[in-house]
Coordinates of C-alpha atoms in Angstrom, one line a residue:
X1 CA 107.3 135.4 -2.6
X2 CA 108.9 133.9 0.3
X3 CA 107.1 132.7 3.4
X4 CA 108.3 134.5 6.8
X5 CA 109.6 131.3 7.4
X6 CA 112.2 130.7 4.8
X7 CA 113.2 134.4 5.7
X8 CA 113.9 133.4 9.5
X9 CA 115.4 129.9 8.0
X10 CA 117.7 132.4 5.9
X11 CA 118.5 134.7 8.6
X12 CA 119.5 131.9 11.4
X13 CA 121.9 130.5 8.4
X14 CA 123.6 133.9 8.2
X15 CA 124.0 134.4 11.8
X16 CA 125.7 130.5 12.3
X17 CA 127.5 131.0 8.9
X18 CA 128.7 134.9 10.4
X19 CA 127.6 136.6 7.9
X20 CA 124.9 138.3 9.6
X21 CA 126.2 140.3 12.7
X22 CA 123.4 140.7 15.6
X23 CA 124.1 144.1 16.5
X24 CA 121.0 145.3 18.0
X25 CA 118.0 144.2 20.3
X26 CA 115.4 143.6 17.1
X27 CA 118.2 141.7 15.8
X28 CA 118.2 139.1 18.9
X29 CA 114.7 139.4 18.8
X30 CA 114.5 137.9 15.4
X31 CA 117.3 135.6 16.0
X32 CA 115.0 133.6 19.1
X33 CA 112.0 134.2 16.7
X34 CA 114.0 132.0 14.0
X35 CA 115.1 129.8 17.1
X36 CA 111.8 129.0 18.0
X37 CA 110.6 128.0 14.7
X38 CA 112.8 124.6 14.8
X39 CA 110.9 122.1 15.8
X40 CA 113.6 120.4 16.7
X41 CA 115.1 121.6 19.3
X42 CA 118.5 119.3 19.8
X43 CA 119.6 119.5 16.1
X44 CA 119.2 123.6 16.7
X45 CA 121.0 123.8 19.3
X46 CA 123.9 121.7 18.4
X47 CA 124.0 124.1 15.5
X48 CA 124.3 126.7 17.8
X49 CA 126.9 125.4 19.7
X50 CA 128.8 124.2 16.4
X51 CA 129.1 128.1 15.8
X52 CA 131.4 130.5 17.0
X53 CA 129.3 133.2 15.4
X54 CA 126.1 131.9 16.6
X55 CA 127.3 131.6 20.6
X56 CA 128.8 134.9 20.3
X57 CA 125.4 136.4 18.9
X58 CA 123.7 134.1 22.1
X59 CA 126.1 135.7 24.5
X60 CA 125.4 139.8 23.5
X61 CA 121.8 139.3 22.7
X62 CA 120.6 138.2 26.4
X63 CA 122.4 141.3 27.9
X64 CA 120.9 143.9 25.2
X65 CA 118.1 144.0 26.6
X66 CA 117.8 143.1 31.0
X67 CA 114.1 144.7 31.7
X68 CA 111.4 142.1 33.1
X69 CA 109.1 142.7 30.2
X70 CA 111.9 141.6 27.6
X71 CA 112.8 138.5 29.9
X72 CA 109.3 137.3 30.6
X73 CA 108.6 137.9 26.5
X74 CA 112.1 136.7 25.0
X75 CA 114.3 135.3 27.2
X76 CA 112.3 133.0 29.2
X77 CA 110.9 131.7 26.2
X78 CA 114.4 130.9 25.3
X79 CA 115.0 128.9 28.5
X80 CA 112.0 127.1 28.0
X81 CA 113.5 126.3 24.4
X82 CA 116.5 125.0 26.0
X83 CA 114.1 122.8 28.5
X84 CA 113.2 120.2 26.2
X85 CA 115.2 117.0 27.2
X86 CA 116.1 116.2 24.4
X87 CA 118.2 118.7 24.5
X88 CA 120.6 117.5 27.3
X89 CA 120.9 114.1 25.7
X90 CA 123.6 115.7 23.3
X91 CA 127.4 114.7 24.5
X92 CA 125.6 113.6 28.0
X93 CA 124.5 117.2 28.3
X94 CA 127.6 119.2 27.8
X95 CA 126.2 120.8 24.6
X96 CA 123.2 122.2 27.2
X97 CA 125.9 123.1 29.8
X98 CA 127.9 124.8 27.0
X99 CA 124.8 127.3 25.6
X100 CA 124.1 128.0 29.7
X101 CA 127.5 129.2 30.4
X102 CA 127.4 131.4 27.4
X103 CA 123.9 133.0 28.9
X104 CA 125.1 133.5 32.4
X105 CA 128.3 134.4 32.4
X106 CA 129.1 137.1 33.3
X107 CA 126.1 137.4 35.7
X108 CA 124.5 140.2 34.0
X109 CA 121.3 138.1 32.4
X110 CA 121.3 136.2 36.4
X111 CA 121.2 139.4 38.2
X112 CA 118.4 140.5 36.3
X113 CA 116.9 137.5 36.7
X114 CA 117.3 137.6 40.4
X115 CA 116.3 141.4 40.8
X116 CA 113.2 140.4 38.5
X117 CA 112.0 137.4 40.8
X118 CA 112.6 139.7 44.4
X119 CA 110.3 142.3 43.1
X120 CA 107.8 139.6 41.6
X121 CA 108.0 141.1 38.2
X122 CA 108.1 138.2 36.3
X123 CA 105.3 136.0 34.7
X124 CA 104.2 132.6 35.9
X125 CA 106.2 130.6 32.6
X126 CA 109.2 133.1 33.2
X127 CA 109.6 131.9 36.7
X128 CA 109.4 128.5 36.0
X129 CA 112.0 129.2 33.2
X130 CA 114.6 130.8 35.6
X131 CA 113.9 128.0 38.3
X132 CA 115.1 125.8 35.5
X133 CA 117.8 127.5 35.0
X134 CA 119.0 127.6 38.6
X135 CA 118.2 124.0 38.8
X136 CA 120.8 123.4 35.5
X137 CA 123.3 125.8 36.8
X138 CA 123.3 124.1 40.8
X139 CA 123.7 120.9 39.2
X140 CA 127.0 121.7 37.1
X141 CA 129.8 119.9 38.5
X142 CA 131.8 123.0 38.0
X143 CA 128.9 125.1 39.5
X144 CA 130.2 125.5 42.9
X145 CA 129.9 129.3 43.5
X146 CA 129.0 130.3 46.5
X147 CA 126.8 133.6 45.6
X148 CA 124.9 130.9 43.6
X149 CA 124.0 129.1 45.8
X150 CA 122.8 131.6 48.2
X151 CA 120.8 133.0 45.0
X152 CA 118.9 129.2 45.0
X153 CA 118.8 129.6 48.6
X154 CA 116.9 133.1 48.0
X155 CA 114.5 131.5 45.4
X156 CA 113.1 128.8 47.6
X157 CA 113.4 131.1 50.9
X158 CA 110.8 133.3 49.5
X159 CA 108.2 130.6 49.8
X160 CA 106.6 131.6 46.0
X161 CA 107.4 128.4 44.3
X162 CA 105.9 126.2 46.6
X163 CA 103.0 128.8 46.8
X164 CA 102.2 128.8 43.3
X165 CA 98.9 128.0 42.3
X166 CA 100.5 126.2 38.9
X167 CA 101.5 122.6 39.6
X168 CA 104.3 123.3 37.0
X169 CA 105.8 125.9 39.4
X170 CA 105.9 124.1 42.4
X171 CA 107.1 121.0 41.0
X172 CA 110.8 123.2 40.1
X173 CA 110.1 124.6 43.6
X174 CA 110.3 120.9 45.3
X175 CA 112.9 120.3 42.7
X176 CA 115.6 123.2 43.5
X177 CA 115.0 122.8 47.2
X178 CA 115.7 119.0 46.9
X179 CA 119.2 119.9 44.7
X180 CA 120.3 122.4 47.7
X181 CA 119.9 120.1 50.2
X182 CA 121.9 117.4 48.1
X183 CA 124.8 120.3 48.1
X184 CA 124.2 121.0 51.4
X185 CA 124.8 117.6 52.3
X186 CA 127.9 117.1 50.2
X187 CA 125.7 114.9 47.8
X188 CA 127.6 114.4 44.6
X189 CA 124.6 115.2 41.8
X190 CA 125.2 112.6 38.7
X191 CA 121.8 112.1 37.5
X192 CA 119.8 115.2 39.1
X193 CA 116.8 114.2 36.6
X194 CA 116.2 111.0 38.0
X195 CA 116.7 110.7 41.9
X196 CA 114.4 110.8 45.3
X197 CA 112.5 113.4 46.1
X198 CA 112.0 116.8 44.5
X199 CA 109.1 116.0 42.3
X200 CA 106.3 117.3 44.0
X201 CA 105.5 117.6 47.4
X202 CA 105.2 114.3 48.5
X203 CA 108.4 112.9 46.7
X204 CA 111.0 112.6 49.5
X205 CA 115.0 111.1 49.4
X206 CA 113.5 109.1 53.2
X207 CA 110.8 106.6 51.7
X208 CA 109.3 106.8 56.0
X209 CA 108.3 110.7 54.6
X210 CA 106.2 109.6 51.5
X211 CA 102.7 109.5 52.9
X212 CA 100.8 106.6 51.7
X213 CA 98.0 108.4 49.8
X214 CA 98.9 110.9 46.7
X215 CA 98.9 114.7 46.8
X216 CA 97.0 116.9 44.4
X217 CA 100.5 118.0 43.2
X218 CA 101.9 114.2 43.1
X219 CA 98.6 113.6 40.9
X220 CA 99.6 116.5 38.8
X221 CA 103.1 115.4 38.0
X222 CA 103.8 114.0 34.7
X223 CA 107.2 112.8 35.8
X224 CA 108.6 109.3 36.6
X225 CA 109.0 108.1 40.1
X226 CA 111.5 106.9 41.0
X227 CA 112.6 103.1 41.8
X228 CA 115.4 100.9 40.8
X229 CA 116.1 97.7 39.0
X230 CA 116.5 94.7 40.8
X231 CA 120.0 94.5 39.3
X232 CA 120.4 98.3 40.8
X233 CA 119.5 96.8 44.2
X234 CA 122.3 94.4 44.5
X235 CA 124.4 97.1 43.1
X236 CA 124.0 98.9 46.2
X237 CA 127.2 98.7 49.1
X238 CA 126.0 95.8 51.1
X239 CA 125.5 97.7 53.9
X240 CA 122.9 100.0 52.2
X241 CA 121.7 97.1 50.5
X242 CA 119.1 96.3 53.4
X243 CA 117.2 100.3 53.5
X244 CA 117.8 100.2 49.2
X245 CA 115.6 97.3 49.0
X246 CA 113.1 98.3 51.4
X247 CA 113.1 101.7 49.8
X248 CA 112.2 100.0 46.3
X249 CA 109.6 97.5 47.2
X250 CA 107.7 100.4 49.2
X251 CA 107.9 102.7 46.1
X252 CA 106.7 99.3 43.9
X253 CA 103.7 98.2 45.6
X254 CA 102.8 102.1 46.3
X255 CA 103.0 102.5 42.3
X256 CA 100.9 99.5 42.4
X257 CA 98.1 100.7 44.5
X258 CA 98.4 104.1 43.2
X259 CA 98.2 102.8 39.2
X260 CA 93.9 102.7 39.7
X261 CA 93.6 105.8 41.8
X262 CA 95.8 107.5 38.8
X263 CA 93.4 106.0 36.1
X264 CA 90.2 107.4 37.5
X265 CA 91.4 111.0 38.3
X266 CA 92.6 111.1 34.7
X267 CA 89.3 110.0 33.8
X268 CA 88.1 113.1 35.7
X269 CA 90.4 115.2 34.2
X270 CA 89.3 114.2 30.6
X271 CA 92.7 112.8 30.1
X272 CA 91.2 108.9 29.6
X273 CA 88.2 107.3 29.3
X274 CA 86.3 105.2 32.2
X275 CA 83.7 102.9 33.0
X276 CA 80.6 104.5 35.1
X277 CA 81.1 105.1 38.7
X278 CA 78.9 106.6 41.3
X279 CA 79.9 110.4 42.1
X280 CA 78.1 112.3 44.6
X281 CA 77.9 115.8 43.7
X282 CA 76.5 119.3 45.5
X283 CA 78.0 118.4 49.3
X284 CA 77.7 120.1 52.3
X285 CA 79.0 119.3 55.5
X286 CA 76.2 118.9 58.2
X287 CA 77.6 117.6 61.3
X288 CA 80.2 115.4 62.9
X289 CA 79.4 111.5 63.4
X290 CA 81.6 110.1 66.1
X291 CA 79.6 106.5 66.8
X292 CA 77.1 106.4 70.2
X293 CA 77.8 106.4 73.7
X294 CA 77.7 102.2 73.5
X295 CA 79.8 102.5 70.2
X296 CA 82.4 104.8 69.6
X297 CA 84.0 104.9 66.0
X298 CA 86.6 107.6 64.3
X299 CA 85.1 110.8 63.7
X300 CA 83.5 111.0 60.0
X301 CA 82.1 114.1 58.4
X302 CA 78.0 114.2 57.6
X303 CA 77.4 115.2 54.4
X304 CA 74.4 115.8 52.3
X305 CA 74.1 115.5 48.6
X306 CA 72.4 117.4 45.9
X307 CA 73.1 114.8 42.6
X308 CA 74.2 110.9 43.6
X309 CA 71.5 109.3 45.9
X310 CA 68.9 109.2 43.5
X311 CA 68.5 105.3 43.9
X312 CA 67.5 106.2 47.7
X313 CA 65.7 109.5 47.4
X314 CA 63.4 108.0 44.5
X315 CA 62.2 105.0 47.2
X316 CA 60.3 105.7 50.7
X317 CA 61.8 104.7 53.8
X318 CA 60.5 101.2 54.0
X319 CA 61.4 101.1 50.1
X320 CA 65.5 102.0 51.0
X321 CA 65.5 100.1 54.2
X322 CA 65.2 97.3 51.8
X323 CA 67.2 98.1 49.0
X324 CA 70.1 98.7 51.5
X325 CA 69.7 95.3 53.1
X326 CA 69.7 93.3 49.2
X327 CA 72.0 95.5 47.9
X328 CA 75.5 95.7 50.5
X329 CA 77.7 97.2 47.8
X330 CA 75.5 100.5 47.0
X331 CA 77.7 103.0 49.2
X332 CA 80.0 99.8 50.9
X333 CA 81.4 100.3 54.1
X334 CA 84.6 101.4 54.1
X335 CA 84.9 102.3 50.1
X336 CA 86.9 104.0 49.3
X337 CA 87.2 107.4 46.8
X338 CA 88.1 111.1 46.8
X339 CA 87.1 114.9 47.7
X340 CA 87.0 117.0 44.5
X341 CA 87.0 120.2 43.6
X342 CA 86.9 120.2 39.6
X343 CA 90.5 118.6 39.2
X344 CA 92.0 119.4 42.3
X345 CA 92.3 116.8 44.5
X346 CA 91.1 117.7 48.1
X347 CA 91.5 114.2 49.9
X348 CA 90.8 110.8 50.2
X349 CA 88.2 109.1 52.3
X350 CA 86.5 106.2 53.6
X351 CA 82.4 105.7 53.6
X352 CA 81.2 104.9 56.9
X353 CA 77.9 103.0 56.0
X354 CA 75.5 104.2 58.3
X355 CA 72.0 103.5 57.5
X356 CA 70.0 105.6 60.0
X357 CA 71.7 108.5 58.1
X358 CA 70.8 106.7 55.0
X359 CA 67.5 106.7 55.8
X360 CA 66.3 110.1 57.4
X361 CA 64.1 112.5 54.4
X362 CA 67.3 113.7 53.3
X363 CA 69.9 111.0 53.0
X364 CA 73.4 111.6 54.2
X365 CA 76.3 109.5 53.6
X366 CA 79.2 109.7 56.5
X367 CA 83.3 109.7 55.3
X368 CA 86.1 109.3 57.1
X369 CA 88.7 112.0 55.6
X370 CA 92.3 110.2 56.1
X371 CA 94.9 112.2 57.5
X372 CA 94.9 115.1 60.2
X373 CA 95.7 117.9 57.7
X374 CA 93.7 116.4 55.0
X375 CA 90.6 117.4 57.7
X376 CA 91.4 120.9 58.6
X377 CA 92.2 121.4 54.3
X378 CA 88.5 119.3 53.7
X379 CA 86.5 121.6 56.9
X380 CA 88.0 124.5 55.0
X381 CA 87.1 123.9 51.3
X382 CA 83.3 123.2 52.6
X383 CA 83.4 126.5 54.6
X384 CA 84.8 127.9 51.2
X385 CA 83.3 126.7 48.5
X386 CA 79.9 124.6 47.4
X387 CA 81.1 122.6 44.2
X388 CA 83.0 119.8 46.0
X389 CA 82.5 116.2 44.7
X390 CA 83.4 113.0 45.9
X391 CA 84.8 110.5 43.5
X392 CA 84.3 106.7 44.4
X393 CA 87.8 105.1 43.4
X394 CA 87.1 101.2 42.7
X395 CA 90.8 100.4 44.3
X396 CA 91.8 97.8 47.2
X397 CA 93.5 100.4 49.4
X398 CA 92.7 97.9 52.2
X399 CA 94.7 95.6 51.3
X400 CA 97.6 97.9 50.3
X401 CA 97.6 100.4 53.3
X402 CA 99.1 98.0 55.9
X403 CA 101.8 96.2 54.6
X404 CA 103.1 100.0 53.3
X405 CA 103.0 100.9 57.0
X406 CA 104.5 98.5 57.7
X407 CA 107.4 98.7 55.4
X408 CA 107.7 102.0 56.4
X409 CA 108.3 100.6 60.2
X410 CA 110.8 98.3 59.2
X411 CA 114.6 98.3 59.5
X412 CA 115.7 94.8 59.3
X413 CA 115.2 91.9 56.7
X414 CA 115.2 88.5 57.6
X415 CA 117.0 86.4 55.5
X416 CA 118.6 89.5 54.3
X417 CA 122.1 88.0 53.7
X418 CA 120.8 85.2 51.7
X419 CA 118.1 87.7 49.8
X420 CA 120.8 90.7 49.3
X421 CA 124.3 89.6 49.2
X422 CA 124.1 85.7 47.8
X423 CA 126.9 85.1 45.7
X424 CA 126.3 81.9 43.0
X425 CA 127.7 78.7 43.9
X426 CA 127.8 79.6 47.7
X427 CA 126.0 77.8 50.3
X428 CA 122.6 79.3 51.6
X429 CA 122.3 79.3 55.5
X430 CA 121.2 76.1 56.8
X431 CA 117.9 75.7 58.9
X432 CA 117.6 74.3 62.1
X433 CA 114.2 73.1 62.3
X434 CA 114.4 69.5 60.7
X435 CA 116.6 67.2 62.7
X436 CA 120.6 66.6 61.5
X437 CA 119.7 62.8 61.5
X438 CA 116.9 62.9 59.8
X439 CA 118.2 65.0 57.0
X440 CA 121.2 62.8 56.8
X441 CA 119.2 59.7 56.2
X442 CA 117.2 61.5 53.6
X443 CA 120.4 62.2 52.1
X444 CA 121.9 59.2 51.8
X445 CA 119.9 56.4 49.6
X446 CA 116.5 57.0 51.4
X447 CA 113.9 57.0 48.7
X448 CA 110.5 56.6 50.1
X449 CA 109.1 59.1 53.4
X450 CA 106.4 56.8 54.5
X451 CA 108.3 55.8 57.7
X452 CA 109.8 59.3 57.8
X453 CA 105.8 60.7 57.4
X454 CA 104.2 57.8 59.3
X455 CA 102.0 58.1 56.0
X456 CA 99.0 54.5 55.2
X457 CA 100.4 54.7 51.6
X458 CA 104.0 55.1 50.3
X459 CA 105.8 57.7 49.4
X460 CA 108.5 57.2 46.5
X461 CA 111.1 59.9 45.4
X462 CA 113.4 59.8 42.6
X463 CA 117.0 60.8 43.1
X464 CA 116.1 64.2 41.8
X465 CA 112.7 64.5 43.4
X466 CA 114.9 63.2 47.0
X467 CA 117.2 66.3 46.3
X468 CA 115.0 68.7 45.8
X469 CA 112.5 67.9 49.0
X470 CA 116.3 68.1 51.0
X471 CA 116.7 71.7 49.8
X472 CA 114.2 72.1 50.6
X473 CA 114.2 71.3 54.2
X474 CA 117.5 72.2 54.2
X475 CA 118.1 75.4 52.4
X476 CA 121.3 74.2 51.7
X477 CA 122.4 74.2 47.7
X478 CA 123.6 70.6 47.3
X479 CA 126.2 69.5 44.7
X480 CA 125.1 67.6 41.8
X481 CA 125.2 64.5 41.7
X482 CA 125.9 62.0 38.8
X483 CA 123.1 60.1 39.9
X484 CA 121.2 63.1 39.3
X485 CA 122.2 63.3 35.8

């Protein structure tokens, strides 16, 4: 007896072969049942495609049957089929671009679609299926439709996507919003896939807009940021060369810094394993700590802990006066780690080491949230909830924080035109710090710099060793020499 599968194999041969006409809605509905049993998803749709019979049967079957419940338990699930990337690999996505004109045109399945999403009748994956699908459709270069557009402009209008509680959902919400302001713009859309901005909310085209410190959505995203190639830098027109390469080295050292801070939340989120670190867990938000009258110091939140301090709690106060004074990296100033509540992320912070609060009955522990609207969100998960957590992140952020300011500030590069646009064999601007003389008599013969130094002991070059301290000087490429040879 055959398995079910070998009958769906069977069947989706007779439908590409046309020898199985699909007719009816139960005969769709086995058709995407057969569909979704191919693992692989490319070599089934490039059958599909291959088939005249097949496309046809593609092209009835979404528009027997337009009611939300059949698209949030059929034809999203086909979407989300057609998702995989693998997919739009085929003929540099024209096989994907193909099947989706088949689907939407006419506009009966996109309508539906559309009237589904206004009255919120679809279903968290069927959402993020027809987001996908606007997001394919927008980036067409034949999809130029006006009504479309508007559609798109509808979607993120409504505010849902970027509302969503699923990180999935939002993440095609920063993604559609990004591709209509690239047509707004006139932007031509090559590569939508893999361009600034659009994967979560802080992924912007303007690398000024990236705040330094990750999102709970950027920490959920499974996609690539973006950077370029140093080869893709020189690429650039020269005149965008300058913002391109500032662009990438903020986007570099950010991955950099970010790279431990990813680790240890996907240690928390039991996606990697980790070495012991201290959390502190069962806060609550006592009071503000803004320094004395004789000291002021940025305002830090004072927070008691249930599970974390045990090391002070188990010693009197004589005992922890002590401990703290041997032992300056329990609870280090200025550490730095991360608000939790289970696996969201609900911001970063700073310890503020102050031992009187370290040393009252119940110990407290100051931090310093980072960011204005990281405190009203912090204030308002403590007033909300009781299972926060703070995470202690073993990462320099000290010594990453200012020079990604500063990039951010910057809009020149010196030494740009020798950096950005040097072409080989040309000559590299000259400095003017060592005197023309000199250099000429280091140039010409001179092979010892004890005079030139004033040095007790001499100084002997060879002709190579000569040249390169003049290039040095210099910047200036010389011309080889056959003495040099």
């Amino acid at each position: 007896m055959t398995s079910r599968t070998d009958r769906l194999a069977k069947f989706f041969d007779f439908v590409l072969s046309g020898k199985r006409p699909v007719a009816t809605v139960d005969n769709f509905t086995l058709l995407l049942e057969a569909i979704f049993e191919k693992k692989n998803h490319a070599a089934c749709v490039e059958r599909i495609v291959a088939s005249p019979a097949a496309r046809n049967a593609i092209h009835a079957g979404v528009r027997f049957n337009t009611k939300p419940d059949f698209l949030n338990r059929h034809t999203a699930l086909f979407l989300q089929y057609l998702s995989d990337p693998s997919i739009k690999t085929l003929c540099n996505g024209q096989h994907l671009r193909d099947i989706v004109e088949v689907m939407i045109e006419p506009r009966t399945l996109w309508n539906a679609f559309m009237k589904a999403f206004q009255a919120n009748a679809l279903t968290e994956p069927a959402v993020q299926a027809f987001t996908w699908l606007v997001i394919e459709c927008l980036t067409h270069a034949s999809a130029n439709e006006a009504d479309m557009v508007d559609d798109a402009q509808t979607v993120v209008s409504s505010g849902s996507l970027l509302k969503s509680t699923s990180p999935e959902t939002r993440a095609y919400g920063h993604k559609l919003k990004l591709v209509l302001e690239l047509k707004a713009s006139n932007t031509f859309i090559e590569k939508s896939d893999y361009v600034p901005g659009g994967r979560h909310d802080n992924d912007h085209v303007d690398f000024r807009q990236i705040a330094i410190y990750p999102t709970n959505d950027e920490s959920c995203s499974v996609e690539k940021p973006f950077y370029r190639r140093a080869d893709e830098i020189l690429q650039l027109p020269i005149e965008k060369r300058v913002a391109g390469h500032l662009d990438n080295q903020f986007r570099l050292l950010r991955e950099d810094m970010l790279s431990d801070i990813r680790e240890e939340l996907q240690a928390v989120k039991g996606r990697k394993k980790r070495r012991t670190v201290t959390t502190l867990k069962g806060l609550s938000v006592k009071e503000i700590f803004n320094g004395t009258e004789r000291r002021m110091t940025p305002c830090g939140l004072v927070i008691t802990c249930l599970q974390g301090l045990e090391a002070l709690k188990a010693r009197d106060k004589e005992g922890r006066k002590a401990f703290l004074k041997n032992d300056r990296g329990y609870l280090r100033h200025q550490s730095f780690g991360c608000l939790l509540r289970g696996k969201e992320i609900v911001s970063f912070a700073t310890v503020d080491r102050q031992i009187d609060y370290l040393l009252e009955d119940e110990p407290k522990i100051v931090l310093r949230i980072i960011g204005d609207d990281a405190v009203r969100k912090t204030l308002s998960y403590f007033k909300l909830y009781s299972d926060l957590m703070f995470l202690f992140v073993d990462t320099a952020v000290f010594a990453y924080e200012p020079i990604l300011k500063r990039l951010q500030e910057k809009a020149e590069l010196p030494l740009a035109e020798d950096l950005l646009n040097y072409q080989r064999d040309s000559e590299i601007s000259s400095s003017n710090i060592i005197e023309e003389r000199l250099i000429k008599d280091l140039d010409h013969g001179v092979r010892t710099l004890q005079d030139v130094l004033t040095s007790e002991k001499p100084i002997n070059l060879d002709s190579s060793q000569m040249q390169a301290f003049v290039s040095g000087l210099t910047q200036k490429e010389l011309e080889s020499r056959s003495s040099a040879l």
